[in-house]
Each structure stands twice: as C-alpha cells, then as structure tokens.
Amino acid sequence: MTGERRSAAWFSATGRPGMIYRSWMRNQGFGAEVFDGRPVIGIATSASELAPCNAHLHRVAEAVKRGVWQAGGFPLEFPTMATGETLMRPTAMLYRNLMAMEVEELIRANPLDGVVLLSGCDKTTPAMLMAAASVDLPSIMVTGGPMLNGKYRGTDVGSGTHVWRFEEELKAGRMTQEECFFAEGCMARSNGHCMTMGTASTMACLAEALGMQLPGSATWPAVDARRFETAQEAGRRIVSMVDEDLRPSRILTREAFENAIRVNAAIGGSTNAIIHLLAIAGRSGPALALDDFDALARPVPTLVDLLPSGRFLMEDFCYAGGLPVVMKQLAQAGLLHGASVTVTGKSVADNVATAACWNPEVITPLDEPFQPAGTGTAVLRGNLCPGGAVVKQSAASPHLLTHRGRALVFDSAEDYHAVCDDPGLDVDANTILVIRGAGPKGYPGMPEVANVPLPSKLLKAGVTDMVRICDGRMSGTGYGTVVLHVTPESALGGPLALVRTGDEITLDVPARTLTLEVGDAELDRRRAAWRPPRPPADSGYTWLYTEHVLQADQGADFDFLRGHRGHAVPRDSH
C-alpha cells in the first residue's frame, strides 16, 4: 500500500487530537503498540437476539479477531442494526436501506482501513454489501451460516418451506395444532439462518459468487467448527487486502454481477436476490437491468436439488462440495467470467479449480441437471406490469405457467386473510388471486406476503397451487406459481391498481407476458377515477422511506443513496 493509512489521521495525530483518540481507546486495555501504524480493521457485526439468524455472530466476531491479530492488524468490533425477517414488523425490507445507511456512515466516520462484514438474515447481507460498495474501503463478508437440517418424525424439514406446508396441512385438517407446536422446535434446532435455499442462503451464496466472500464459506453450517475457521481466515485476509488496496470497486464489476445472476439460476435461488443485486449494483456502478436476470439465466440449468424447489437442505449442499462445485461447472461451460477478481486476490477460476463434487444427487452434473436450462426466474412484461414482474419457474407448477383465469382482487394481504377460510368464498382452482398494496411505497417496505396460502376450501379439495399476482415479494423459502414485484406498484396507480374482480388475466411464462384482458378505453376510464391511497406516515423514517424509495426494478433503494460516496476522512472537530 502506498501512502499513509486512513486510520493514521486519528491514531498518528499529534497534540490534543491524537491524545484524545489514543487515550480513550486505551481505557479498553489496549497497549500503546496497537497505534504503531498497523491496519485498523472494523468488524461490523449484526449480532442481535432480536434477529435469531444472527444471534451467534458475536462468536464469529471472536474468530475474525483472532485472524486479524495473527496477521498484524488491530481489530475493533462495532454493532450495527440487525434486520431480522423473523420478528420485524411491518417487514425487515423496510429497514434494509436504513441499515445500509447506518453501516456506510459508521465505516466512514471511524478510523478504519478495512472492514469485515458479519451478516446472516436476509436483509443484513445485501445491506452490508450496499454500504461497502458506497464507501469502497477494503471489505470482506463473513455470513453466519445456515442452521443444521431440521428433523421431524424421521424426515428432513426445512425452515420456512415447511412452515408454509404445515400451515396448508393444518388448514386442510391433516395436521393438529399440537403437532405444529412440536414441529417448530424440530425445524430450528441450532444457530444460523434458514437452511433451505431461501433468501439468506441465496445471498450468502451470491456474496461468494460476487467475489466478496471467501470461496466455499457460504455453506458451512453456523455451528460447524469450520464456520469459525473461515471467519479466522477472513480476519487474516482483510489485513492483506488493506495492504493490496483491494477494494469493492475492483471486485463488484459488471462481470461479477453476471456471475451472480447465473449462479442464482444454478442454485435455484430466491427471487429476492433480484432486488438486492439491483440495489448493490446501483451503489457500485455497473449498469444492471431487470431484463438481465432473464437473459443471463436462460441458458443456465438448475444444478442444486434443494428446498423449496427440490429435496435437500444447505447442510447437504455443503458436504456435497458447496458453491465452488457449482461455479466450477458453470465456468467450464463458459457460463461464468473466470477472470473476475475476488477477495482472495485470485480469480474466480483459480478459486474453484480444485472443487470436487461428493454427492451428485445434491449437486447434479451439467449434462444431467436437476432442472433444465430455461427454468430459472423469468421476467414478465405486459399491460399489467409495464415495469416488469418476476416468477420463479423452478418453484411453480408447470401446468400453471400458461394460464388464463378470473381475477379475485384484494387491496391488502390482510383483506385476503380475513376471508380465505370462508367456505363460501367465490373461488375455484382456475381463479387468479390478486393481492395489491404490498409494494415498496404502498405497504410500506414490500413485504413477503405474495405467496398467500390457498383458500381452505381448495386445500380441503386437494388443490395444491393456484396463480397469485402481487406487487410485493415472497419468502425465498416459499413456493408456488406466484407472480411477484409487479411494477409500477398499485400505490403509484400502476395497472395492478385498476384490476377488478371478474377481470380476465392471462399468464404466459414461456412468452414472458402478463396481460390484463381489459380494453385500453376501459383502463383509461378506471385510471381517471383512481385516487392514491393515504400515505402510511407523515413523519419519521417511514415517511422518508416512502418519499425516496425506488421501485422494485431499481432495487428498492433510496434515490439519494445510489452511487459511491467514498471513504475520505471526515473533518476533525477536536
């Protein structure tokens, strides 16, 4: 590294400022030698008992510190928000941008030369990557790892996915409430995030695919000793990254995002990855558009047989060889940019060169994939979604990918839940459920409410899926033929706001279209009569969010946060 370290502006200062900075740090028992110019490494941890997926990250931080000390750095742990999807209301997505803003400003305001980002639950990983991209100091991510496989009555069960399945069984009368209570503890039996290929597992894998996480580290279970070995290695590596001045701007290139999109298709990853990758790209600079996710994913088969699309869980994926096996296969087929640089300082191709598959049932070979090319997430266009919508084909029912039906419209998910158990509900298997008012501005925060449960009368009749359309999101652990992220959202007066019960809608996923079968003149008449909903807040953070959040096709980031702001040392007030 050339020039003086960034932290020297604090710890090498003379006179009163230097005395203030050093003396207050020494009240923690640090000796004078830590101020000798060695790299100061921040450990940003989202550990919180209010975010169960991240509750163990204090132990991961200790392992990172060991590595930093070993490599001659000075580690300093600091807390950040923890946007836990499991508890936060109205939705953790409302606070992803706030967390990204907080982490960015904490990094910039403090005497740090490099940062290790400790994340776990769905929104913490993208929020931290967004922050790192905006500050552009050397950064490496360590995700907390998935839970151990759930075990219930002799079978493996997956977090999230089996919540939806058990709910359906309960509504259909095939499972009791007492059995559900017992199953809860069977699903979540260790520290860690969802062990299905939900959004948390997806974003951990994509952090690795982007080159921001050490190869092979996304899949180690949270309680496996190798999770902590990986963290220690990351602590050592960040010190070298500071010396090499290896920053996110060198890693998060257009090619890196293309790699992540194709990896997401190959692992059967969450649709939420689309919004998060668009947001990260909006901070780091490469032009990335919604249609890229369809075009880049089309030639990629699904290689990983994991819930919610398949059978296995993250522990199985890990022991089968993990993400490097997937990436090696894609690279050999010319579907990855092998020369892209990563946090190791080496290329993607170098990182995965020695990867080996130990279970071809879990990670299938490219010539005999779990699902063929073209079954990844599709991007739809049409008069119902001029800004785009998405559907996860691998988790949908093939017979519903081309479907025309009568709309049954609800202005909120709550309105639907209030009547979904009504045996007299006017619905059949061909009906298309439309749930609106769930977009970034309208809810607010774009919650995971799109995969609403089927009406009880249909579940009892043996119906297992139906088309649902929503301007919100669904959990990455969810499944079903659910059209998501309809843009523009209904709260902005998008076409979804104009749909009425009884209208015909045509879904044609092979043709990538979603059409409201209503004439333009009638839509114009409805649009003229439409009135916007009352804003959800007139002050506070929620007001700020609704005023400045972008639509789903732009990553739902704040308009004023896109782009770099850099890591210039702030003015000294001492």
Coordinates of C-alpha atoms in Angstrom, one line a residue:
M1 CA 0.0 0.0 0.0
T2 CA 1.3 3.5 -0.9
G3 CA 0.9 6.5 1.4
E4 CA -0.3 6.7 5.0
R5 CA -3.1 4.5 6.3
R6 CA -6.5 6.1 6.7
S7 CA -6.5 5.4 10.4
A8 CA -3.3 7.4 10.8
A9 CA -5.5 10.6 10.6
W10 CA -6.7 9.6 14.1
F11 CA -4.1 7.5 15.8
S12 CA -0.9 9.1 14.4
A13 CA -2.2 12.6 15.1
T14 CA -0.1 14.8 17.4
G15 CA -1.1 17.2 20.1
R16 CA -4.5 17.2 21.7
P17 CA -6.4 15.3 18.9
G18 CA -4.0 12.4 19.0
M19 CA -4.1 12.2 22.8
I20 CA -7.9 12.2 22.8
Y21 CA -8.2 9.4 20.2
R22 CA -5.5 7.1 21.7
S23 CA -6.2 7.7 25.4
W24 CA -9.9 6.9 25.2
M25 CA -9.2 3.7 23.2
R26 CA -6.7 2.7 25.9
N27 CA -9.5 2.6 28.5
Q28 CA -10.3 -0.8 27.0
G29 CA -6.8 -2.1 27.9
F30 CA -5.1 -1.7 24.5
G31 CA -1.4 -1.1 24.8
A32 CA 0.4 1.7 23.1
E33 CA 1.8 -0.7 20.4
V34 CA -1.5 -1.0 18.7
F35 CA -1.1 2.6 17.5
D36 CA 2.1 1.9 15.6
G37 CA 0.5 2.2 12.1
R38 CA -0.8 -1.3 11.7
P39 CA -4.1 -1.6 9.8
V40 CA -7.2 -0.9 11.8
I41 CA -9.9 -3.4 10.9
G42 CA -13.5 -2.8 11.7
I43 CA -15.7 -5.8 12.4
A44 CA -19.2 -4.8 11.6
T45 CA -21.5 -7.3 13.4
S46 CA -25.3 -7.5 13.1
A47 CA -25.5 -9.9 16.1
S48 CA -28.8 -9.5 17.9
E49 CA -31.1 -11.7 19.9
L50 CA -33.9 -9.9 18.1
A51 CA -32.6 -11.4 14.8
P52 CA -32.3 -15.1 15.6
C53 CA -30.4 -15.9 12.4
N54 CA -27.6 -13.5 13.6
A55 CA -27.7 -14.2 17.3
H56 CA -24.4 -16.2 17.2
L57 CA -22.3 -13.6 15.3
H58 CA -20.5 -12.5 18.5
R59 CA -18.7 -15.8 18.4
V60 CA -17.9 -15.4 14.7
A61 CA -16.5 -11.9 15.5
E62 CA -14.1 -13.5 18.1
A63 CA -12.8 -15.8 15.4
V64 CA -12.3 -12.9 13.0
K65 CA -10.4 -11.0 15.7
R66 CA -8.0 -13.9 16.1
G67 CA -7.2 -13.8 12.4
V68 CA -6.7 -10.0 12.4
W69 CA -4.3 -10.2 15.3
Q70 CA -2.4 -13.1 13.7
A71 CA -1.9 -11.0 10.5
G72 CA -0.7 -8.0 12.4
G73 CA -3.8 -5.9 12.4
F74 CA -5.8 -4.1 15.1
P75 CA -9.4 -5.4 15.2
L76 CA -12.3 -3.3 16.5
E77 CA -15.8 -4.8 16.7
F78 CA -18.8 -2.5 16.4
P79 CA -22.5 -3.2 16.3
T80 CA -24.9 -2.5 13.5
M81 CA -28.6 -2.8 13.0
A82 CA -29.9 -6.4 12.6
T83 CA -32.9 -6.5 10.2
G84 CA -34.3 -9.9 11.1
E85 CA -37.1 -11.0 8.9
T86 CA -38.5 -13.3 11.5
L87 CA -39.6 -10.7 14.0
M88 CA -39.5 -7.2 12.5
R89 CA -42.8 -5.5 11.6
P90 CA -44.1 -4.5 9.2
T91 CA -41.3 -6.0 7.3
A92 CA -37.5 -6.2 7.5
M93 CA -37.3 -4.9 4.0
L94 CA -38.5 -1.5 5.2
Y95 CA -35.2 -1.2 7.2
R96 CA -32.7 -2.7 4.7
N97 CA -31.9 0.8 3.4
L98 CA -31.7 2.2 6.9
M99 CA -29.2 -0.5 7.9
A100 CA -27.2 0.2 4.7
M101 CA -27.1 3.9 5.5
E102 CA -26.0 3.2 9.1
V103 CA -23.2 0.8 8.2
E104 CA -21.9 3.1 5.5
E105 CA -21.8 6.1 7.8
L106 CA -20.2 4.1 10.7
I107 CA -17.4 2.9 8.4
R108 CA -16.8 6.4 7.0
A109 CA -16.9 8.2 10.4
N110 CA -14.4 5.9 12.2
P111 CA -10.6 5.2 11.9
L112 CA -10.9 2.1 9.8
D113 CA -8.6 0.9 7.0
G114 CA -10.7 -2.2 6.2
V115 CA -13.9 -3.9 7.2
V116 CA -15.1 -7.4 7.9
L117 CA -18.9 -7.6 7.4
L118 CA -20.7 -10.1 9.6
S119 CA -24.3 -10.9 8.4
G120 CA -26.8 -13.7 8.4
C121 CA -30.5 -13.0 7.9
D122 CA -32.0 -12.0 4.6
K123 CA -31.5 -8.2 4.6
T124 CA -28.3 -7.9 6.6
T125 CA -26.2 -9.3 3.8
P126 CA -27.3 -7.0 1.0
A127 CA -27.5 -4.0 3.3
M128 CA -23.8 -4.5 4.3
L129 CA -22.8 -5.1 0.7
M130 CA -24.6 -1.9 -0.3
A131 CA -22.7 0.0 2.4
A132 CA -19.4 -1.4 1.5
A133 CA -19.9 -0.6 -2.2
S134 CA -20.7 3.0 -1.3
V135 CA -17.7 3.5 1.0
D136 CA -15.3 1.5 -1.1
L137 CA -12.8 0.5 1.6
P138 CA -11.3 -3.0 1.5
S139 CA -14.1 -5.2 2.7
I140 CA -14.8 -8.9 3.1
M141 CA -18.0 -10.6 4.0
V142 CA -18.5 -13.5 6.5
T143 CA -22.0 -14.8 6.6
G144 CA -23.2 -16.6 9.7
G145 CA -24.1 -19.9 8.1
P146 CA -27.3 -22.0 7.9
M147 CA -28.9 -24.0 10.7
L148 CA -28.5 -27.7 10.8
N149 CA -31.0 -29.7 8.9
G150 CA -34.4 -29.8 10.5
K151 CA -35.6 -33.3 11.7
Y152 CA -39.2 -34.2 12.2
R153 CA -40.5 -37.7 12.6
G154 CA -37.6 -39.3 10.7
T155 CA -37.6 -36.8 7.8
D156 CA -35.6 -33.7 7.0
V157 CA -37.7 -30.5 7.2
G158 CA -36.7 -27.1 6.0
S159 CA -37.2 -23.7 7.7
G160 CA -39.7 -21.5 6.1
T161 CA -40.7 -24.0 3.4
H162 CA -42.2 -26.4 5.9
V163 CA -43.9 -23.6 7.7
W164 CA -46.0 -23.0 4.6
R165 CA -46.5 -26.7 4.1
F166 CA -47.5 -27.3 7.7
E167 CA -49.9 -24.4 7.5
E168 CA -51.5 -26.0 4.5
E169 CA -51.8 -29.3 6.3
L170 CA -53.3 -27.6 9.3
K171 CA -55.9 -25.7 7.2
A172 CA -56.8 -28.9 5.4
G173 CA -57.3 -30.8 8.7
R174 CA -54.4 -33.2 8.1
M175 CA -52.3 -31.8 11.0
T176 CA -53.2 -30.7 14.5
Q177 CA -52.1 -27.5 16.2
E178 CA -50.2 -29.6 18.8
E179 CA -48.2 -31.3 16.0
C180 CA -47.3 -27.9 14.6
F181 CA -46.0 -26.7 18.0
F182 CA -43.8 -29.8 18.2
A183 CA -42.6 -29.3 14.7
E184 CA -41.4 -25.8 15.4
G185 CA -38.5 -27.0 17.5
C186 CA -37.7 -29.6 15.0
M187 CA -37.2 -27.1 12.3
A188 CA -35.0 -24.7 14.1
R189 CA -32.5 -26.8 16.1
S190 CA -29.3 -24.7 16.0
N191 CA -28.0 -21.3 15.5
G192 CA -28.0 -20.0 11.9
H193 CA -30.2 -18.7 9.1
C194 CA -32.7 -20.7 7.0
M195 CA -31.2 -24.0 5.8
T196 CA -33.4 -24.0 2.7
M197 CA -32.4 -22.1 -0.4
G198 CA -34.2 -19.1 0.9
T199 CA -33.0 -15.5 0.7
A200 CA -30.5 -15.8 3.5
S201 CA -28.8 -18.8 1.9
T202 CA -29.1 -17.3 -1.5
M203 CA -27.5 -14.0 -0.6
A204 CA -24.7 -15.9 1.3
C205 CA -24.0 -17.8 -1.9
L206 CA -24.2 -14.7 -4.1
A207 CA -21.8 -12.8 -1.8
E208 CA -19.4 -15.7 -2.6
A209 CA -20.3 -15.6 -6.3
L210 CA -19.7 -11.8 -6.5
G211 CA -16.2 -12.4 -5.0
M212 CA -16.9 -10.7 -1.7
Q213 CA -16.8 -13.8 0.5
L214 CA -14.1 -16.5 0.7
P215 CA -14.6 -19.5 -1.6
G216 CA -16.6 -22.3 0.0
S217 CA -17.5 -20.3 3.0
A218 CA -21.2 -19.6 2.2
T219 CA -22.5 -23.0 3.1
W220 CA -20.7 -24.2 6.3
P221 CA -23.4 -24.7 9.0
A222 CA -23.4 -22.0 11.7
V223 CA -22.4 -24.5 14.4
D224 CA -19.7 -26.3 12.3
A225 CA -16.2 -25.6 13.6
R226 CA -15.2 -24.7 10.0
R227 CA -17.5 -21.7 10.1
F228 CA -15.2 -20.3 12.7
E229 CA -12.0 -21.4 10.8
T230 CA -13.4 -19.5 7.8
A231 CA -14.0 -16.4 9.9
Q232 CA -10.5 -16.5 11.2
E233 CA -9.1 -16.8 7.7
A234 CA -11.2 -13.8 6.7
G235 CA -9.6 -11.9 9.5
R236 CA -6.2 -12.7 8.2
R237 CA -7.1 -12.0 4.7
I238 CA -8.6 -8.5 5.3
V239 CA -5.2 -7.3 6.6
S240 CA -3.6 -8.3 3.3
M241 CA -6.5 -6.7 1.3
V242 CA -5.7 -3.4 3.0
D243 CA -2.0 -3.7 2.0
E244 CA -3.1 -4.6 -1.5
D245 CA -5.7 -1.8 -1.6
L246 CA -8.2 -4.4 -2.9
R247 CA -11.5 -2.6 -2.7
P248 CA -15.1 -3.5 -3.7
S249 CA -14.9 -1.3 -6.8
R250 CA -12.3 -3.8 -8.2
I251 CA -14.5 -6.8 -7.3
L252 CA -18.1 -5.6 -7.9
T253 CA -17.8 -5.3 -11.7
R254 CA -20.4 -5.9 -14.4
E255 CA -18.8 -9.4 -14.9
A256 CA -19.2 -10.2 -11.2
F257 CA -22.9 -9.4 -11.3
E258 CA -23.3 -11.5 -14.4
N259 CA -21.6 -14.3 -12.5
A260 CA -24.0 -13.9 -9.5
I261 CA -27.1 -13.9 -11.7
R262 CA -26.1 -17.1 -13.4
V263 CA -25.1 -18.7 -10.0
N264 CA -28.5 -17.7 -8.7
A265 CA -30.2 -19.6 -11.5
A266 CA -28.0 -22.6 -11.0
I267 CA -28.7 -22.9 -7.3
G268 CA -32.5 -22.2 -7.6
G269 CA -32.0 -19.1 -5.6
S270 CA -34.6 -16.6 -4.2
T271 CA -36.4 -14.1 -6.3
N272 CA -35.4 -11.5 -3.7
A273 CA -31.9 -11.7 -5.0
I274 CA -33.0 -9.7 -8.0
I275 CA -34.0 -6.7 -5.8
H276 CA -30.8 -7.0 -3.7
L277 CA -28.4 -7.4 -6.6
L278 CA -30.0 -4.4 -8.4
A279 CA -29.6 -2.3 -5.2
I280 CA -25.9 -3.3 -4.8
A281 CA -25.2 -2.6 -8.4
G282 CA -26.8 0.8 -8.0
R283 CA -24.2 1.6 -5.4
S284 CA -21.2 0.0 -7.1
G285 CA -21.7 1.4 -10.5
P286 CA -22.2 -1.3 -13.2
A287 CA -25.3 -0.9 -15.3
L288 CA -27.7 -3.7 -14.4
A289 CA -31.3 -4.0 -15.5
L290 CA -34.2 -6.3 -14.6
D291 CA -34.2 -8.0 -18.0
D292 CA -30.6 -9.0 -17.5
F293 CA -31.8 -11.6 -14.9
D294 CA -33.9 -13.3 -17.6
A295 CA -31.4 -13.1 -20.4
L296 CA -28.5 -14.3 -18.4
A297 CA -30.4 -17.1 -16.6
R298 CA -32.0 -18.7 -19.7
P299 CA -29.0 -20.8 -20.7
V300 CA -28.3 -22.0 -17.1
P301 CA -29.8 -25.2 -15.7
T302 CA -30.7 -25.6 -12.1
L303 CA -27.9 -27.8 -10.7
V304 CA -28.7 -27.9 -6.9
D305 CA -31.6 -30.0 -5.7
L306 CA -32.6 -28.0 -2.6
L307 CA -35.9 -27.0 -1.0
P308 CA -38.1 -25.1 -1.8
S309 CA -37.6 -26.3 -5.4
G310 CA -36.1 -29.7 -4.6
R311 CA -35.4 -32.2 -1.8
F312 CA -32.2 -31.4 0.1
L313 CA -31.0 -28.7 2.5
M314 CA -27.9 -26.5 2.9
E315 CA -26.1 -28.9 5.1
D316 CA -26.3 -31.5 2.3
F317 CA -25.2 -28.8 -0.2
C318 CA -22.2 -28.0 2.0
Y319 CA -21.0 -31.6 2.4
A320 CA -21.5 -32.3 -1.4
G321 CA -18.9 -29.7 -2.1
G322 CA -20.7 -26.4 -1.8
L323 CA -20.8 -23.4 -4.2
P324 CA -17.3 -23.9 -5.7
V325 CA -18.6 -27.1 -7.4
V326 CA -21.5 -25.2 -9.0
M327 CA -19.2 -22.4 -10.1
K328 CA -16.6 -24.8 -11.5
Q329 CA -19.2 -26.4 -13.7
L330 CA -20.6 -23.1 -14.9
A331 CA -17.0 -21.8 -15.6
Q332 CA -16.2 -25.0 -17.6
A333 CA -19.3 -24.5 -19.7
G334 CA -18.3 -20.9 -20.4
L335 CA -21.2 -19.5 -18.3
L336 CA -19.0 -17.6 -15.8
H337 CA -16.4 -14.9 -16.2
G338 CA -13.5 -16.9 -14.8
A339 CA -11.1 -13.9 -14.7
S340 CA -13.1 -11.9 -12.3
V341 CA -11.1 -10.9 -9.2
T342 CA -12.3 -11.9 -5.7
V343 CA -11.4 -11.1 -2.1
T344 CA -8.7 -13.8 -2.3
G345 CA -6.8 -11.6 -4.8
K346 CA -7.2 -14.5 -7.2
S347 CA -9.6 -15.1 -10.0
V348 CA -12.9 -17.0 -9.8
A349 CA -11.4 -19.7 -12.0
D350 CA -8.4 -20.1 -9.7
N351 CA -10.6 -20.2 -6.6
V352 CA -12.8 -23.1 -7.9
A353 CA -10.1 -25.1 -9.9
T354 CA -9.8 -27.9 -7.3
A355 CA -13.5 -28.1 -6.3
A356 CA -14.9 -31.7 -6.3
C357 CA -18.5 -33.0 -6.0
W358 CA -19.1 -35.6 -3.3
N359 CA -22.8 -36.1 -3.9
P360 CA -24.2 -35.8 -7.5
E361 CA -27.7 -36.2 -6.2
V362 CA -27.4 -32.8 -4.4
I363 CA -25.2 -31.0 -6.9
T364 CA -26.2 -32.6 -10.3
P365 CA -23.9 -32.6 -13.3
L366 CA -24.4 -30.1 -16.0
D367 CA -25.3 -32.7 -18.6
E368 CA -27.9 -34.2 -16.2
P369 CA -29.2 -31.2 -14.3
F370 CA -31.9 -31.2 -11.6
Q371 CA -33.9 -28.9 -13.9
P372 CA -33.1 -28.0 -17.5
A373 CA -32.0 -24.6 -18.7
G374 CA -34.7 -22.1 -19.0
T375 CA -36.4 -23.0 -15.7
G376 CA -34.9 -20.1 -13.7
T377 CA -36.6 -16.9 -12.7
A378 CA -38.5 -15.4 -15.6
V379 CA -39.1 -11.6 -16.1
L380 CA -42.5 -10.8 -17.4
R381 CA -43.8 -7.8 -19.3
G382 CA -47.3 -6.7 -20.4
N383 CA -50.0 -4.2 -19.8
L384 CA -50.3 -5.4 -16.2
C385 CA -46.6 -5.0 -15.5
P386 CA -45.0 -2.4 -17.8
G387 CA -42.1 -2.1 -15.5
G388 CA -41.7 -5.8 -15.1
A389 CA -42.7 -8.7 -12.8
V390 CA -40.9 -12.0 -12.0
V391 CA -41.9 -15.6 -11.4
K392 CA -39.7 -18.4 -10.1
Q393 CA -40.4 -21.2 -12.5
S394 CA -38.5 -23.9 -10.6
A395 CA -40.9 -23.4 -7.6
A396 CA -44.0 -23.1 -9.8
S397 CA -46.5 -25.7 -11.1
P398 CA -45.7 -26.4 -14.8
H399 CA -49.4 -26.6 -15.7
L400 CA -50.0 -23.1 -14.4
L401 CA -47.1 -21.4 -16.3
T402 CA -49.6 -20.8 -19.1
H403 CA -53.0 -19.9 -17.6
R404 CA -56.0 -17.7 -18.1
G405 CA -58.4 -17.1 -15.2
R406 CA -60.8 -14.8 -13.5
A407 CA -59.3 -12.3 -11.0
L408 CA -60.3 -12.2 -7.4
V409 CA -58.9 -8.9 -6.1
F410 CA -57.8 -7.9 -2.6
D411 CA -56.5 -4.4 -1.6
S412 CA -54.2 -6.0 1.0
A413 CA -52.9 -9.3 2.2
E414 CA -54.9 -8.7 5.4
D415 CA -58.1 -8.4 3.4
Y416 CA -57.4 -11.8 1.9
H417 CA -56.5 -13.5 5.2
A418 CA -59.8 -12.2 6.7
V419 CA -61.8 -14.3 4.2
C420 CA -59.5 -17.1 3.0
D421 CA -61.1 -19.7 5.3
D422 CA -64.6 -18.8 4.3
P423 CA -66.2 -21.9 2.8
G424 CA -68.4 -19.6 0.7
L425 CA -65.6 -17.7 -0.9
D426 CA -66.2 -17.3 -4.6
V427 CA -63.0 -19.0 -5.8
D428 CA -62.0 -22.1 -7.7
A429 CA -58.8 -23.7 -8.9
N430 CA -58.7 -21.5 -12.1
T431 CA -59.1 -18.2 -10.2
I432 CA -56.2 -15.8 -10.1
L433 CA -55.7 -14.2 -6.7
V434 CA -54.6 -10.6 -7.0
I435 CA -53.0 -9.1 -3.8
R436 CA -52.1 -5.4 -4.1
G437 CA -51.0 -2.6 -1.8
A438 CA -47.8 -4.6 -1.0
G439 CA -45.2 -2.6 -2.9
P440 CA -42.3 -0.5 -1.6
K441 CA -44.4 2.6 -1.1
G442 CA -47.8 1.1 -0.5
Y443 CA -47.3 -1.3 2.4
P444 CA -44.6 0.2 3.0
G445 CA -41.5 -1.8 2.6
M446 CA -42.6 -4.5 0.1
P447 CA -43.2 -7.4 2.5
E448 CA -43.1 -11.1 1.8
V449 CA -46.9 -11.5 1.5
A450 CA -47.3 -12.6 -2.1
N451 CA -47.4 -16.3 -1.5
V452 CA -50.6 -16.2 0.5
P453 CA -52.0 -19.6 1.4
L454 CA -54.6 -21.1 -0.8
P455 CA -58.3 -20.8 0.3
S456 CA -59.1 -23.5 2.8
K457 CA -62.0 -24.8 0.7
L458 CA -59.5 -25.5 -2.2
L459 CA -56.9 -27.1 0.1
K460 CA -59.5 -29.5 1.5
A461 CA -60.5 -30.3 -2.1
G462 CA -56.9 -31.3 -2.8
V463 CA -55.8 -28.2 -4.8
T464 CA -52.1 -27.6 -4.2
D465 CA -51.4 -24.5 -6.2
M466 CA -53.0 -21.6 -8.0
V467 CA -51.8 -18.4 -9.7
R468 CA -51.2 -15.5 -7.4
I469 CA -50.2 -12.0 -8.5
C470 CA -48.8 -9.3 -6.2
D471 CA -46.7 -6.1 -6.2
G472 CA -44.9 -7.4 -3.1
R473 CA -42.3 -10.2 -2.5
M474 CA -42.4 -13.7 -1.3
S475 CA -40.0 -15.5 1.0
G476 CA -37.2 -17.3 -0.7
T477 CA -38.3 -20.3 1.2
G478 CA -41.7 -20.1 -0.5
Y479 CA -43.1 -22.0 -3.5
G480 CA -46.0 -21.9 -5.9
T481 CA -47.0 -20.1 -9.1
V482 CA -46.6 -16.6 -7.7
V483 CA -46.0 -13.5 -9.9
L484 CA -44.1 -11.0 -7.8
H485 CA -42.7 -7.5 -7.9
V486 CA -45.3 -6.1 -10.3
T487 CA -44.1 -2.7 -11.3
P488 CA -45.3 0.0 -11.1
E489 CA -46.9 -0.9 -7.8
S490 CA -50.6 -0.2 -7.1
A491 CA -49.9 2.6 -4.7
L492 CA -48.5 4.6 -7.6
G493 CA -51.5 3.9 -9.8
G494 CA -49.8 1.2 -11.7
P495 CA -52.1 -1.1 -13.7
L496 CA -52.5 -3.5 -10.8
A497 CA -54.5 -0.8 -9.1
L498 CA -57.0 -0.9 -11.9
V499 CA -57.8 -4.6 -11.8
R500 CA -61.3 -5.6 -10.7
T501 CA -62.7 -8.8 -9.5
G502 CA -64.0 -10.7 -12.5
D503 CA -61.4 -9.4 -15.0
E504 CA -59.6 -12.0 -17.0
I505 CA -55.9 -12.2 -16.7
T506 CA -53.5 -14.2 -18.9
L507 CA -50.2 -15.5 -17.7
D508 CA -47.9 -16.9 -20.4
V509 CA -44.5 -17.5 -18.8
P510 CA -42.9 -19.1 -22.0
A511 CA -43.8 -15.9 -23.9
R512 CA -42.8 -13.8 -20.8
T513 CA -46.1 -11.9 -20.8
L514 CA -48.7 -11.0 -18.2
T515 CA -51.9 -9.4 -19.7
L516 CA -55.0 -7.9 -18.2
E517 CA -57.7 -8.7 -20.7
V518 CA -59.4 -5.3 -20.5
G519 CA -59.5 -2.7 -23.3
D520 CA -57.5 0.4 -23.2
A521 CA -60.5 2.7 -23.2
E522 CA -61.9 1.0 -20.0
L523 CA -58.5 1.1 -18.4
D524 CA -58.3 4.8 -19.2
R525 CA -61.7 5.3 -17.5
R526 CA -60.6 3.4 -14.4
R527 CA -57.3 5.3 -14.3
A528 CA -59.1 8.7 -14.4
A529 CA -61.3 7.6 -11.4
W530 CA -58.4 6.2 -9.4
R531 CA -57.3 8.0 -6.2
P532 CA -54.0 7.4 -4.5
P533 CA -54.1 5.8 -1.0
R534 CA -53.3 7.8 2.0
P535 CA -49.6 7.9 2.8
P536 CA -48.7 5.5 5.6
A537 CA -46.8 8.2 7.5
D538 CA -46.3 11.9 7.5
S539 CA -43.1 12.0 9.6
G540 CA -40.2 9.8 10.8
Y541 CA -38.3 7.1 9.0
T542 CA -41.4 5.6 7.3
W543 CA -42.1 9.0 5.7
L544 CA -38.5 9.2 4.5
Y545 CA -38.8 5.7 3.1
T546 CA -42.0 6.3 1.1
E547 CA -40.8 9.6 -0.2
H548 CA -37.5 8.3 -1.6
V549 CA -37.7 4.5 -2.2
L550 CA -37.3 3.4 -5.8
Q551 CA -39.4 0.7 -7.4
A552 CA -38.6 -3.0 -7.4
D553 CA -37.0 -2.9 -10.9
Q554 CA -34.4 -0.5 -9.5
G555 CA -33.7 -2.4 -6.3
A556 CA -36.0 -0.5 -4.0
D557 CA -33.0 1.5 -2.7
F558 CA -33.3 5.2 -1.8
D559 CA -32.9 7.6 -4.8
F560 CA -30.4 9.6 -2.8
L561 CA -28.1 6.7 -1.9
R562 CA -27.3 5.3 -5.3
G563 CA -23.6 5.6 -6.3
H564 CA -20.3 6.0 -4.5
R565 CA -19.6 8.4 -1.7
G566 CA -16.2 7.2 -0.9
H567 CA -14.1 7.0 2.2
A568 CA -12.5 10.4 2.5
V569 CA -11.5 11.2 6.1
P570 CA -14.1 13.5 7.7
R571 CA -13.2 16.8 9.3
D572 CA -11.7 16.7 12.7
S573 CA -13.6 18.7 15.4
H574 CA -11.0 18.3 18.2

